[in-house]
Tab-separated table of C-alpha atoms in Angstrom:
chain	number	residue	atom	x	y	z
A	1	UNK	CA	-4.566	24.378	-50.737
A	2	UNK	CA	-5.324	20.870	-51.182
A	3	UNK	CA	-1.657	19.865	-49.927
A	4	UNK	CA	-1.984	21.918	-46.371
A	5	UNK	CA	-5.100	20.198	-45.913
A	6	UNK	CA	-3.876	16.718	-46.158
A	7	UNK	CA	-0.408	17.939	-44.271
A	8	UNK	CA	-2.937	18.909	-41.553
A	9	UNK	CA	-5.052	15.950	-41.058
A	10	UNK	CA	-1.722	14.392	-41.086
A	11	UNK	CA	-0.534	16.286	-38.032
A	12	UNK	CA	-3.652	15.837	-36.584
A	13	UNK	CA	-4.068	12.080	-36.646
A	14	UNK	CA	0.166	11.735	-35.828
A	15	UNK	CA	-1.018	13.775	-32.505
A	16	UNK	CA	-4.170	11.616	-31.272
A	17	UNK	CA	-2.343	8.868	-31.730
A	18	UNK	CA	0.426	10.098	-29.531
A	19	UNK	CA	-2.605	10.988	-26.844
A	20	UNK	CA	-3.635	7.134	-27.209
A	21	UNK	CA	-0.049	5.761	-26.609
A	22	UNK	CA	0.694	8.561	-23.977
A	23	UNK	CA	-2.938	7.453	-22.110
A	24	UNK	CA	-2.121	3.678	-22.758
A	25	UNK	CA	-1.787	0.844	-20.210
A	26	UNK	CA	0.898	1.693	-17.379
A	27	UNK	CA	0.125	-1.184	-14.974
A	28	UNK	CA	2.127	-3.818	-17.623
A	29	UNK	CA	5.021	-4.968	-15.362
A	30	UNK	CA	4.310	-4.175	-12.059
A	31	UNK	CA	4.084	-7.705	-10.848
A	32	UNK	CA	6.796	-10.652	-11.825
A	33	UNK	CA	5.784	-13.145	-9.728
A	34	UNK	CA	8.074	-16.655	-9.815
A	35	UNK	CA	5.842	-17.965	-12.893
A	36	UNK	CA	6.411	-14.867	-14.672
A	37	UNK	CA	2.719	-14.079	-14.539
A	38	UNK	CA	1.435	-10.338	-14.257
A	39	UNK	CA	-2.263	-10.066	-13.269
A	40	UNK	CA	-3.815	-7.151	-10.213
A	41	UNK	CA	-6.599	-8.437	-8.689
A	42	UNK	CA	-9.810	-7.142	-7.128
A	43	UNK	CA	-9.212	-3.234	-5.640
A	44	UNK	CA	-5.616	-3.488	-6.551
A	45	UNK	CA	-4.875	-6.447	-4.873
A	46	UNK	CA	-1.571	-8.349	-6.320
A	47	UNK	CA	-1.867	-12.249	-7.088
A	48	UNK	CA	0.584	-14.620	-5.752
A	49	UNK	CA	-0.632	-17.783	-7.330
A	50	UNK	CA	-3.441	-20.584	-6.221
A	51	UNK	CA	-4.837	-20.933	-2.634
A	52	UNK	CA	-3.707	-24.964	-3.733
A	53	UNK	CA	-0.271	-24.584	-5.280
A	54	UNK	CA	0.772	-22.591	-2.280
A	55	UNK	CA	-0.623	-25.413	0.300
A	56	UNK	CA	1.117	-28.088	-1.657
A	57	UNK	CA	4.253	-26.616	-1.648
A	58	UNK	CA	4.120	-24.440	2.002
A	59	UNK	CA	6.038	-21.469	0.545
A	60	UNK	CA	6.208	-19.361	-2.855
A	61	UNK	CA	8.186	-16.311	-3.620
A	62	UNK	CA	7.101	-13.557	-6.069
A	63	UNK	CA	8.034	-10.247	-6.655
A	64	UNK	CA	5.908	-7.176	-6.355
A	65	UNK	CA	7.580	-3.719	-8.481
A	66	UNK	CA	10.835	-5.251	-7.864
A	67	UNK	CA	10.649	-6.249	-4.120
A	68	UNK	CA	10.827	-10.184	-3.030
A	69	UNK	CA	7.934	-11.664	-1.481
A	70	UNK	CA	7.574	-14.365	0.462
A	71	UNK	CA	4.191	-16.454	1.023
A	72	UNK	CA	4.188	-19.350	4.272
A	73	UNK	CA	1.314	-22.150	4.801
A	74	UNK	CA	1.688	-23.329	7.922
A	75	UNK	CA	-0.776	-25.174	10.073
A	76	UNK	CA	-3.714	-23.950	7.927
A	77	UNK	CA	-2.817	-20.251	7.996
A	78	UNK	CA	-1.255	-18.162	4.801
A	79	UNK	CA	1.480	-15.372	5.495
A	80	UNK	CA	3.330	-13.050	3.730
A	81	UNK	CA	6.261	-10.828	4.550
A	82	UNK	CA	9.358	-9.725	2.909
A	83	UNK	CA	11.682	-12.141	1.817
A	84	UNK	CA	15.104	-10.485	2.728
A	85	UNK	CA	15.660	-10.604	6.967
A	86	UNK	CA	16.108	-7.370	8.574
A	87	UNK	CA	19.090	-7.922	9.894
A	88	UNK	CA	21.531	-8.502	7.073
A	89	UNK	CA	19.758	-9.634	4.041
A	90	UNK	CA	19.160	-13.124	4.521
A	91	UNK	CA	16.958	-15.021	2.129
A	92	UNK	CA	14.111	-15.966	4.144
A	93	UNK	CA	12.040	-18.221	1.897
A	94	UNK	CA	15.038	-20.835	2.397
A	95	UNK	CA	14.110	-20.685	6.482
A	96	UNK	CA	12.836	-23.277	8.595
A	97	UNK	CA	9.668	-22.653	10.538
A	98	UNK	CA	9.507	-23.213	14.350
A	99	UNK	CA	7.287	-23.307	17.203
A	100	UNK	CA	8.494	-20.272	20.128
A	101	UNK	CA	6.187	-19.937	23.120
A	102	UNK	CA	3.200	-20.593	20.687
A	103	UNK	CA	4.702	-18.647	18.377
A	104	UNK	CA	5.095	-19.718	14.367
A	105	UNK	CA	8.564	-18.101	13.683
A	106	UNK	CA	10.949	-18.236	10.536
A	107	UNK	CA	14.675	-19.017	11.046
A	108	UNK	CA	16.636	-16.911	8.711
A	109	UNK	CA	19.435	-19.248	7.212
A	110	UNK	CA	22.347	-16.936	7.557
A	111	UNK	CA	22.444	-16.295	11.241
A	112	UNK	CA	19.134	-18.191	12.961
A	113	UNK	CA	17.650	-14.522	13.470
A	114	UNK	CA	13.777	-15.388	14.711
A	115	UNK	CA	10.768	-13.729	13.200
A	116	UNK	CA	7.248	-14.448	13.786
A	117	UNK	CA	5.019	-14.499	10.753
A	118	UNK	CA	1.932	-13.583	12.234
A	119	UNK	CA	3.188	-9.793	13.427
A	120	UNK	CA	7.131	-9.686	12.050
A	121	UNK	CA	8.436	-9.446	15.378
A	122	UNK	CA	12.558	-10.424	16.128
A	123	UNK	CA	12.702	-12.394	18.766
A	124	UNK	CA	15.441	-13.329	20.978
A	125	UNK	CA	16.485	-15.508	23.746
A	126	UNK	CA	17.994	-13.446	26.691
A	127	UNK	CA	18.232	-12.816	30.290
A	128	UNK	CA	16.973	-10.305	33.370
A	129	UNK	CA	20.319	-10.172	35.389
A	130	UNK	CA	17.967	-8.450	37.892
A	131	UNK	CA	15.852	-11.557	38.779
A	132	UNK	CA	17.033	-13.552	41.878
A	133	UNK	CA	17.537	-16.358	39.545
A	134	UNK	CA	17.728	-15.672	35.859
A	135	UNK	CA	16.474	-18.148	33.412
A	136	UNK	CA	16.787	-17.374	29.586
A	137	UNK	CA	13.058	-16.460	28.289
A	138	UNK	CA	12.429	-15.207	24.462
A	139	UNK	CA	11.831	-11.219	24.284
A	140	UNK	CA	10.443	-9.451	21.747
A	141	UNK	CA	12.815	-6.547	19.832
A	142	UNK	CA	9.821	-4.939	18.268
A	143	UNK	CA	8.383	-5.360	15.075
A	144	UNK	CA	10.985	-5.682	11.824
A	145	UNK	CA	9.910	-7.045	9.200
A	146	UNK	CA	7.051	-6.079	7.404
A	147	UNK	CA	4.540	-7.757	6.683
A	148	UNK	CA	1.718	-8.172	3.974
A	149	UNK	CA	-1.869	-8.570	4.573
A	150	UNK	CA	-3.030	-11.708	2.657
A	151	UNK	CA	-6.157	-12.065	0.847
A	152	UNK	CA	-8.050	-15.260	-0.541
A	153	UNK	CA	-10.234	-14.621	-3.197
A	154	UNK	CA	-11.755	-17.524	-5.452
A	155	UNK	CA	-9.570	-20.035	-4.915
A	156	UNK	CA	-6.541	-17.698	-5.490
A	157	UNK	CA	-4.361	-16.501	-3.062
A	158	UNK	CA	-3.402	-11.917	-3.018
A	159	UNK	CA	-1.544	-9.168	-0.636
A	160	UNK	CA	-1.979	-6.132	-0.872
A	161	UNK	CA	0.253	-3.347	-1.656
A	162	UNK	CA	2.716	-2.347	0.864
A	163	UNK	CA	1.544	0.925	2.944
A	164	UNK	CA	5.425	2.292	2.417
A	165	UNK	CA	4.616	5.213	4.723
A	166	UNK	CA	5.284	3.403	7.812
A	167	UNK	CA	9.208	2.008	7.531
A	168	UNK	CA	10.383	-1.170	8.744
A	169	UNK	CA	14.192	-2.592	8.866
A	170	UNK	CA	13.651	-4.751	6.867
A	171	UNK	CA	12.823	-2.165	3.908
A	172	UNK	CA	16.216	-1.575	3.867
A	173	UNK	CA	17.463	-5.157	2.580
A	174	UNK	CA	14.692	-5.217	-0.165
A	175	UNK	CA	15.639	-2.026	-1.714
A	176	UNK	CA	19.070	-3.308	-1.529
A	177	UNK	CA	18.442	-6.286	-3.294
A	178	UNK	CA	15.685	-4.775	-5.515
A	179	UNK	CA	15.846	-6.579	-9.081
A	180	UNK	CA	18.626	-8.869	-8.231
A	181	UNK	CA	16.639	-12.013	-8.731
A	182	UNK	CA	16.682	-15.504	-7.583
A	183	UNK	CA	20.029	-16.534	-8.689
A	184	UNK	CA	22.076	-13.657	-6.442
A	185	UNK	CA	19.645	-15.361	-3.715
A	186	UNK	CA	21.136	-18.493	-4.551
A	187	UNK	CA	24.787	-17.359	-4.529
A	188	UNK	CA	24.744	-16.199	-1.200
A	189	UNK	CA	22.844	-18.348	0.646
A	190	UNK	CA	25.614	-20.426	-0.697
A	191	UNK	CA	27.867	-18.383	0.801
A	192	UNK	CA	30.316	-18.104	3.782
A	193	UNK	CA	27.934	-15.630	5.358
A	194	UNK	CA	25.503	-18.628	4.831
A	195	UNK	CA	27.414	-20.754	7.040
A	196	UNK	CA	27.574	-18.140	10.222
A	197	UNK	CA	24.050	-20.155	11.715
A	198	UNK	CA	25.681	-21.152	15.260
A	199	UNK	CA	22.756	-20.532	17.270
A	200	UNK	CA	24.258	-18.625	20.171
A	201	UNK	CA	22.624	-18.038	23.300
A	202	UNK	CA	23.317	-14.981	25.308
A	203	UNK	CA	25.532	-14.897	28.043
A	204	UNK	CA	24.405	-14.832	32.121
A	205	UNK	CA	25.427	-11.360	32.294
A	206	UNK	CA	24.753	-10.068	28.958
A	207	UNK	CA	21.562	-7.416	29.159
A	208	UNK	CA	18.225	-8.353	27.203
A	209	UNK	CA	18.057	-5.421	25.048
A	210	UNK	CA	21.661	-6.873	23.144
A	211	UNK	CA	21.392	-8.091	20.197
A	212	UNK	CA	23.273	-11.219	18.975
A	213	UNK	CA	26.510	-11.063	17.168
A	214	UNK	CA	26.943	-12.431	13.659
């Protein structure tokens, strides 16, 4: 009698234990950010890293549940969008910045695709064949790439999650690179895609709506 009572407590401590571990953490992992720090801020915001760091250095990448983020200072403003272009992958966060009609824009490395950081927006240069005399003026595409609303909290600097209801193009490219790290990043911004960046204009007859070739 003595023997199926101690079997039972047995049993009965083996299962709340198995409640503890089953009811345990489950947020461990979700963010590996490019110091290999994992901390959620306030209401679920992520952290990048500090308000400082990122001014200092202009740019920082992290990743958020697998997908690459990157983080811009410029000219006393913080953004944040994904770090693969929509068009074919491109690693962003190795862009130049530039100045279109007012407009802060990243220059993805691959093939000088334009995209503003305030609203993710592709821009192009094209023409109205319509107009009496047509001079090339940038047009918007639309927005596609998404972008992630930044928070500064304490000196620290957060996005939050992405809304992944609403689908951008650029979704595509991050779940195709999901995981792959920075070192695929490297190897193909090194290369020969890497070295299709002639910046072509479009031709006089060539309608605004086309999109530049590769």
């Amino acid at each position: 009698m003595l023997d199926l009572i101690i079997l039972s407590l047995h049993f009965f401590i083996c299962f709340l234990l198995s409640i503890v571990i089953w009811r345990g953490p489950k947020d461990v992992g979700l963010l590996s950010s490019s110091t290999g720090a994992v901390e959620m801020g306030p209401d679920g915001l992520i952290l990048i890293g500090k308000e400082d760091d990122i001014k200092k250095s202009g740019r920082v990448t992290a990743k958020v549940d697998g997908r690459e983020v990157v983080v811009f200072y410029h000219e006393g403003k913080f953004h944040a969008l994904d770090s693969r272009c929509y068009h074919e992958g491109g690693p962003l966060c190795l862009g130049e910045i530039e100045d279109i009609d007012g407009q802060a824009c990243i220059v993805c490395p691959w093939h000088k695709y334009r995209i503003t950081l305030e609203t993710g927006e592709g821009l192009y240069e094209g023409i109205n064949p319509l107009e009496p005399s047509p001079m090339p003026k940038w047009q918007s595409k639309g927005v596609k790439q998404r972008i992630h609303k930044i928070t500064i909290d304490n000196g620290n600097v957060y996005v939050s999650p992405p809304n992944l209801s609403v689908r951008f193009d650029s979704d595509y490219f991050v779940e195709k690179y999901k995981n792959s790290g920075d070192l695929a990043m490297e190897k193909q911004s090194n290369s020969p895609a890497a070295e299709q960046v002639v910046d072509r204009k479009q031709d006089p007859g060539e309608s605004p709506s086309e999109e530049p070739l590769s």
